PDB file of N, CA and C in Angstrom:
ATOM      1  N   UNK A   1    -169.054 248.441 128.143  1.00 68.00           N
ATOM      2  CA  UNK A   1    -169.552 247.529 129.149  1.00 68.00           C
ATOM      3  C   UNK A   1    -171.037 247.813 129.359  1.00 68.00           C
ATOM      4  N   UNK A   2    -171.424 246.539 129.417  1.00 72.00           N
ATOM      5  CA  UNK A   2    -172.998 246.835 129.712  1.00 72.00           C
ATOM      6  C   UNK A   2    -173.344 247.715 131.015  1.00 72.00           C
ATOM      7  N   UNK A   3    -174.476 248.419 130.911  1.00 81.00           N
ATOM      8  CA  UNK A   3    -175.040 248.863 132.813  1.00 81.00           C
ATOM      9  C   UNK A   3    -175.736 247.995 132.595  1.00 81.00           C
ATOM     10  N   UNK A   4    -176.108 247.458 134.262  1.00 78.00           N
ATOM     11  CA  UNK A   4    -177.416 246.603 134.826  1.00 78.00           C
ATOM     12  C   UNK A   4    -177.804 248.206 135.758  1.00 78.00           C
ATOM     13  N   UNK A   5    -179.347 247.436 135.823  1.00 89.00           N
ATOM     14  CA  UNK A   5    -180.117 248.358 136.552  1.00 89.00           C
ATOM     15  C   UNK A   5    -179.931 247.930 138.054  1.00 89.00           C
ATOM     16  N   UNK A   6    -180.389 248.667 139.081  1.00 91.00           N
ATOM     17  CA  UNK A   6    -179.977 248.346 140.503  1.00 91.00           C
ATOM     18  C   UNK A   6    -180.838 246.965 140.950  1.00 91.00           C
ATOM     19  N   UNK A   7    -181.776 246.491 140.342  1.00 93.00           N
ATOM     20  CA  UNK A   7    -182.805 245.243 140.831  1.00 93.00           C
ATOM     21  C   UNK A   7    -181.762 244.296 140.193  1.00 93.00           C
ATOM     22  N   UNK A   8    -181.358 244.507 138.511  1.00 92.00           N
ATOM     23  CA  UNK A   8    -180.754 243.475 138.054  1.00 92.00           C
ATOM     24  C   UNK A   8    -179.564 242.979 138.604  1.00 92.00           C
ATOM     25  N   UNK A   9    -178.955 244.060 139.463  1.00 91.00           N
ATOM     26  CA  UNK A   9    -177.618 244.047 140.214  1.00 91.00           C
ATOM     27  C   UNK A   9    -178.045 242.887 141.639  1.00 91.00           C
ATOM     28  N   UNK A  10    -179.354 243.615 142.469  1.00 93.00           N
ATOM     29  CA  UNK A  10    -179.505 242.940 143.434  1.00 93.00           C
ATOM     30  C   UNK A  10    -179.498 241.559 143.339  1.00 93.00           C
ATOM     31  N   UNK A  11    -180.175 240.882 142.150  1.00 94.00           N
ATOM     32  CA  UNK A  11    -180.633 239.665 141.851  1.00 94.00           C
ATOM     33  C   UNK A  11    -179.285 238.673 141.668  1.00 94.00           C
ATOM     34  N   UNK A  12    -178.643 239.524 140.866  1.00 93.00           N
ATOM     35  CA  UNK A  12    -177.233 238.923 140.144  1.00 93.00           C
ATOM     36  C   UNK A  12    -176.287 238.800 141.749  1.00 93.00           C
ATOM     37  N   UNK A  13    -176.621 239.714 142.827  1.00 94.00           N
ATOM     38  CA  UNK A  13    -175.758 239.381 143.850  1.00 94.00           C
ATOM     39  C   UNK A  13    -175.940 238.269 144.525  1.00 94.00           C
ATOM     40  N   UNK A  14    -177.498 238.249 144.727  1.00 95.00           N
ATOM     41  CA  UNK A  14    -178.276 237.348 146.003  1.00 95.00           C
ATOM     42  C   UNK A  14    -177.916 236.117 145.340  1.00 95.00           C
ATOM     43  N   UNK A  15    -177.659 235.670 143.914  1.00 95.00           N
ATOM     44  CA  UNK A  15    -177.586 234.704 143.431  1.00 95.00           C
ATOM     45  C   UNK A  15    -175.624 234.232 143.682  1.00 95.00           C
ATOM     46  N   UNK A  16    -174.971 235.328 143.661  1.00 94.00           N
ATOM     47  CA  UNK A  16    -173.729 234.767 143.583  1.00 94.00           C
ATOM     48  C   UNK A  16    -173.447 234.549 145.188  1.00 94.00           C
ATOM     49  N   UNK A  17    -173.915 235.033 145.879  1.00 94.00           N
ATOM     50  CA  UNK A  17    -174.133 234.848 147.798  1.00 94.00           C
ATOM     51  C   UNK A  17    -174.803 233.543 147.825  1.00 94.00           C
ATOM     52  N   UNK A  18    -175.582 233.233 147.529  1.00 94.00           N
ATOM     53  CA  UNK A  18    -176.384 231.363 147.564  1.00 94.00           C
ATOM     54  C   UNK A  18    -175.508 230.641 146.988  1.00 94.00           C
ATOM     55  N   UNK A  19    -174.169 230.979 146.316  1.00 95.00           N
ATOM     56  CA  UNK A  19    -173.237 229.778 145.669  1.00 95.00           C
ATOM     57  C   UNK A  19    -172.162 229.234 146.658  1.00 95.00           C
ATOM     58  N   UNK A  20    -171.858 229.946 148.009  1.00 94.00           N
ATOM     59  CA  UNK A  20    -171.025 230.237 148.916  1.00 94.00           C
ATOM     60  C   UNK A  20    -171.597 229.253 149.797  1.00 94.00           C
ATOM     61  N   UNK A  21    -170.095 228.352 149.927  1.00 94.00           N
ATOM     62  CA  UNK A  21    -170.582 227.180 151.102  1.00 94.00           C
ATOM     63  C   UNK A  21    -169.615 227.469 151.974  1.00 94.00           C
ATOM     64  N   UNK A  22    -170.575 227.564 153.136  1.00 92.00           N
ATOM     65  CA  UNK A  22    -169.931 227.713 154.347  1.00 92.00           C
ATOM     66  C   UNK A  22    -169.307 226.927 154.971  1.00 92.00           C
ATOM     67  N   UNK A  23    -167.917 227.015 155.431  1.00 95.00           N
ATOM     68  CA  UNK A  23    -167.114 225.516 156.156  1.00 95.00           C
ATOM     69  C   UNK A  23    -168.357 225.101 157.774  1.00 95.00           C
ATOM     70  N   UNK A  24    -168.313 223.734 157.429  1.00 97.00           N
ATOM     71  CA  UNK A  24    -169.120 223.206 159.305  1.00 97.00           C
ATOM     72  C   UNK A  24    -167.951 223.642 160.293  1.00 97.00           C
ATOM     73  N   UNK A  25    -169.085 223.459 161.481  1.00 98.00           N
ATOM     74  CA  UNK A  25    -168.300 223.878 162.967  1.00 98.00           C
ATOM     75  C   UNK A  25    -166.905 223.081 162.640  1.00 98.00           C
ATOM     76  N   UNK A  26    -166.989 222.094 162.386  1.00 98.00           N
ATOM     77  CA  UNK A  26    -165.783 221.159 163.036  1.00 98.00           C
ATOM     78  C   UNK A  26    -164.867 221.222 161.552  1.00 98.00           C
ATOM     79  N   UNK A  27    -164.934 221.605 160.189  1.00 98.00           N
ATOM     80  CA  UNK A  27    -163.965 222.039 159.461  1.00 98.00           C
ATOM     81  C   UNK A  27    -162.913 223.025 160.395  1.00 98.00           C
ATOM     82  N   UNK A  28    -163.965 224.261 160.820  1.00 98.00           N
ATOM     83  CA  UNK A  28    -163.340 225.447 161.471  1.00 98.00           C
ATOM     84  C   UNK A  28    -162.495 224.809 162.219  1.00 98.00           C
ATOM     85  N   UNK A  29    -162.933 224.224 163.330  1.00 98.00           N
ATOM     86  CA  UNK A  29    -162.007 223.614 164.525  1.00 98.00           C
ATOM     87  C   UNK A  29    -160.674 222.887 164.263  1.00 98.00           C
ATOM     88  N   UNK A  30    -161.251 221.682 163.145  1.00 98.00           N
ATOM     89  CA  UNK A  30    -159.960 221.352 162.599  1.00 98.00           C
ATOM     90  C   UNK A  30    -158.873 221.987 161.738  1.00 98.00           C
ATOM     91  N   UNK A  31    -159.468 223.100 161.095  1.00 98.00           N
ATOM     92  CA  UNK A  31    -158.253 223.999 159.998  1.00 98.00           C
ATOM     93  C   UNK A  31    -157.814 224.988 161.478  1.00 98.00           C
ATOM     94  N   UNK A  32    -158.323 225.451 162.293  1.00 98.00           N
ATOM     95  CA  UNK A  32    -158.064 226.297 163.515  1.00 98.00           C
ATOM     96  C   UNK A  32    -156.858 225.286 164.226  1.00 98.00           C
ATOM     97  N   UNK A  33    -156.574 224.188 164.441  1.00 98.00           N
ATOM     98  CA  UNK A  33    -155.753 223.269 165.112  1.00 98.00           C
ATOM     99  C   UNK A  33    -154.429 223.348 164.336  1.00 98.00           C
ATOM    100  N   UNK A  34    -154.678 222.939 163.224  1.00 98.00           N
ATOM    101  CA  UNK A  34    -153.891 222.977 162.407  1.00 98.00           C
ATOM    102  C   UNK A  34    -152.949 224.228 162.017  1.00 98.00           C
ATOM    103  N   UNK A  35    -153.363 225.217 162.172  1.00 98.00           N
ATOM    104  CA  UNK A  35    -152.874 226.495 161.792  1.00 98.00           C
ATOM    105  C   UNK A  35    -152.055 226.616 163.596  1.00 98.00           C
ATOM    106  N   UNK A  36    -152.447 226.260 164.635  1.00 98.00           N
ATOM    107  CA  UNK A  36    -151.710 226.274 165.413  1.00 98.00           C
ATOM    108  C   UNK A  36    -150.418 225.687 166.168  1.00 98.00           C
ATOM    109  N   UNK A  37    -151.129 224.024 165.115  1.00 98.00           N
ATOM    110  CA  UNK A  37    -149.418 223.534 165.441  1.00 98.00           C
ATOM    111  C   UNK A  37    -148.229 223.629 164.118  1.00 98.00           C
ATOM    112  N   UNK A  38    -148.956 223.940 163.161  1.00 98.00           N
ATOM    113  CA  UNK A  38    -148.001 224.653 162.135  1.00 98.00           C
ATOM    114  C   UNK A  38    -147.138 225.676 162.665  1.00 98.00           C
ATOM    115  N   UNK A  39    -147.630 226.663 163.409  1.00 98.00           N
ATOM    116  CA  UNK A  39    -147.164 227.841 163.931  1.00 98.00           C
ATOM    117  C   UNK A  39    -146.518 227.109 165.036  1.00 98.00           C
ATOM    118  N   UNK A  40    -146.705 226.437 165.433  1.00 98.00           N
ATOM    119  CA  UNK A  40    -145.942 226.136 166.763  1.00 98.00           C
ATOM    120  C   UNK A  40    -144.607 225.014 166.399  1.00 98.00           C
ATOM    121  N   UNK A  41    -144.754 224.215 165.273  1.00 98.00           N
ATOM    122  CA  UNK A  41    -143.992 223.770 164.540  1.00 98.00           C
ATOM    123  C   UNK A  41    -142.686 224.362 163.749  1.00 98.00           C
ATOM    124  N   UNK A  42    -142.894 225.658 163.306  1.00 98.00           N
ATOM    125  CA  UNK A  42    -142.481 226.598 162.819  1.00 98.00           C
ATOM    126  C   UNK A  42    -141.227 227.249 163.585  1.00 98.00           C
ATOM    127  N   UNK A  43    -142.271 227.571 164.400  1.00 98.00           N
ATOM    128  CA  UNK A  43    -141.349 228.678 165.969  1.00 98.00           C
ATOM    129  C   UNK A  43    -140.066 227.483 166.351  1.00 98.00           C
ATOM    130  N   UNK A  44    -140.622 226.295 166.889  1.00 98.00           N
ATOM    131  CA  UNK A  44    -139.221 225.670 166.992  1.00 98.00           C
ATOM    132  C   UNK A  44    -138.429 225.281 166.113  1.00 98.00           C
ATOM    133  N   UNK A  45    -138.648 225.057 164.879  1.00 98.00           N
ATOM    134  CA  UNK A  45    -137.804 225.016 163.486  1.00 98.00           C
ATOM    135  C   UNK A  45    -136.778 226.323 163.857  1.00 98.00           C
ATOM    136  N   UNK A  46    -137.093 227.616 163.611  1.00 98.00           N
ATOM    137  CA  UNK A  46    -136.480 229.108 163.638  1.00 98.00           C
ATOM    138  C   UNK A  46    -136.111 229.193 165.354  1.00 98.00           C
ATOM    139  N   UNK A  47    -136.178 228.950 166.187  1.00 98.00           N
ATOM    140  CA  UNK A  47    -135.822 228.817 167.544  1.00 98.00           C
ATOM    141  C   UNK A  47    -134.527 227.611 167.240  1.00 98.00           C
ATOM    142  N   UNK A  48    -134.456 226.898 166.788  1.00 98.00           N
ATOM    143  CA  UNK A  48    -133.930 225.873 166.742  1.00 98.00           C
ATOM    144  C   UNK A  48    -132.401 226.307 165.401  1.00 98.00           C
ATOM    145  N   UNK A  49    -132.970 226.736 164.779  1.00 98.00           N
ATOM    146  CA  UNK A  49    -131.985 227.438 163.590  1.00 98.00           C
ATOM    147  C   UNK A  49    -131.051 228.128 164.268  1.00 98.00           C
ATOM    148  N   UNK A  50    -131.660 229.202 164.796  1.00 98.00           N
ATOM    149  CA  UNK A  50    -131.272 230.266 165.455  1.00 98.00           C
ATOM    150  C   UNK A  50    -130.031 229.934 166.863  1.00 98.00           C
ATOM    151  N   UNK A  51    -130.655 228.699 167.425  1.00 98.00           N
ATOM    152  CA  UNK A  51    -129.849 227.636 168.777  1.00 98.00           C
ATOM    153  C   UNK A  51    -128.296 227.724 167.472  1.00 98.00           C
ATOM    154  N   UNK A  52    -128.678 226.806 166.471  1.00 98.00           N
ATOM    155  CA  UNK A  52    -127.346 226.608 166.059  1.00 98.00           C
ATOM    156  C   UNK A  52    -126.001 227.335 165.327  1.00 98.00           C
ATOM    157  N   UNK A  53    -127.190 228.884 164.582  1.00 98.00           N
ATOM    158  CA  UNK A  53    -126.342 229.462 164.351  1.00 98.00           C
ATOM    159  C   UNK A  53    -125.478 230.388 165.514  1.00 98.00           C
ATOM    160  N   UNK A  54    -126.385 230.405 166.665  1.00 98.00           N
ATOM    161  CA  UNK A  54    -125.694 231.466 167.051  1.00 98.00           C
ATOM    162  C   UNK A  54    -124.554 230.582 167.962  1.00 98.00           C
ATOM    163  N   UNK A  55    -124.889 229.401 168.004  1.00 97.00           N
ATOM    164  CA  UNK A  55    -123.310 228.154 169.005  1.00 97.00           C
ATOM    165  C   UNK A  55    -122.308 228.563 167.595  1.00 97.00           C
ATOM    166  N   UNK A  56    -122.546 228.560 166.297  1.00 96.00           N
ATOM    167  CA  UNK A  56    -121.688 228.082 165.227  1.00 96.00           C
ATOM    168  C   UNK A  56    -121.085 229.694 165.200  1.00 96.00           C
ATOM    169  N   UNK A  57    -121.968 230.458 165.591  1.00 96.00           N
ATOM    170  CA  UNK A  57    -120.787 231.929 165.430  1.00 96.00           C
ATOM    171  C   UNK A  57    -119.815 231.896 166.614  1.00 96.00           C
ATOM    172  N   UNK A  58    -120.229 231.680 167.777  1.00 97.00           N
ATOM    173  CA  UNK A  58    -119.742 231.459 169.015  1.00 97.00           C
ATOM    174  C   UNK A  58    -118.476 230.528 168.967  1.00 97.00           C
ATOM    175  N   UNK A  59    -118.540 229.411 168.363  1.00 95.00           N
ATOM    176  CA  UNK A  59    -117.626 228.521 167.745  1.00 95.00           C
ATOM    177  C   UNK A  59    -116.286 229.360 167.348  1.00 95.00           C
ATOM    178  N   UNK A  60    -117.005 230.193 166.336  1.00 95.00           N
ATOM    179  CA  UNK A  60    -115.855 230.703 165.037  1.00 95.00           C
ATOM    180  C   UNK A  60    -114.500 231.975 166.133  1.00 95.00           C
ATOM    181  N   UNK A  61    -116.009 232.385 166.560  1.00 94.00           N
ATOM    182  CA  UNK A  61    -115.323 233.775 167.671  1.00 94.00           C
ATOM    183  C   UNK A  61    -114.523 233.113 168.166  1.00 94.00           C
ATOM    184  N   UNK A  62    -114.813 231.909 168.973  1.00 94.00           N
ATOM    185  CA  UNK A  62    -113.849 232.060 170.353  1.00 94.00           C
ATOM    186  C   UNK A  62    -112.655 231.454 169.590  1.00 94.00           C
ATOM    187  N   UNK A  63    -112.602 230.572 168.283  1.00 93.00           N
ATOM    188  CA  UNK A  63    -111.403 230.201 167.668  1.00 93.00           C
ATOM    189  C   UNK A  63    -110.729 231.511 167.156  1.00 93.00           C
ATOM    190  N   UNK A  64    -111.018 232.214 166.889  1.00 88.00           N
ATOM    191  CA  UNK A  64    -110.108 233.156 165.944  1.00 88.00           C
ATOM    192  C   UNK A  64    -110.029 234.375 166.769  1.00 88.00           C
ATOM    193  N   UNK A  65    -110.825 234.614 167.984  1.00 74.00           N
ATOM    194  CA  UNK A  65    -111.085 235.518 169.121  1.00 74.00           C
ATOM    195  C   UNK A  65    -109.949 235.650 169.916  1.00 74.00           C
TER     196      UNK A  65
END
């Protein structure tokens, strides 16, 4: 493998750092929204799972209980 010298390194960095686009304010805001009603979408999916399995064990118990 080649060495670079420490300038050739600096140069080769500053250049791969200027290729990096930064998301705007309002990307942030909108991927930030999004990630919260996913999560909040989510929770009642598994809240909601959870409602039915645990009536459907409750079910089984009290029949064979």
């Amino acid at each position: 493998m080649a060495r670079t010298n420490p300038l050739q390194f600096i140069q080769q960095t500053r250049a791969e750092v200027s290729k990096i686009v930064w998301p705007t304010r309002r990307e942030v805001l909108l991927t930030t929204v999004m990630v919260f009603i996913m999560a909040t979408l989510t929770a009642m999916f598994f809240a909601l799972v959870d409602v039915l399995i645990r009536n459907g064990l409750q079910a089984v118990l009290n029949v064979f209980g």
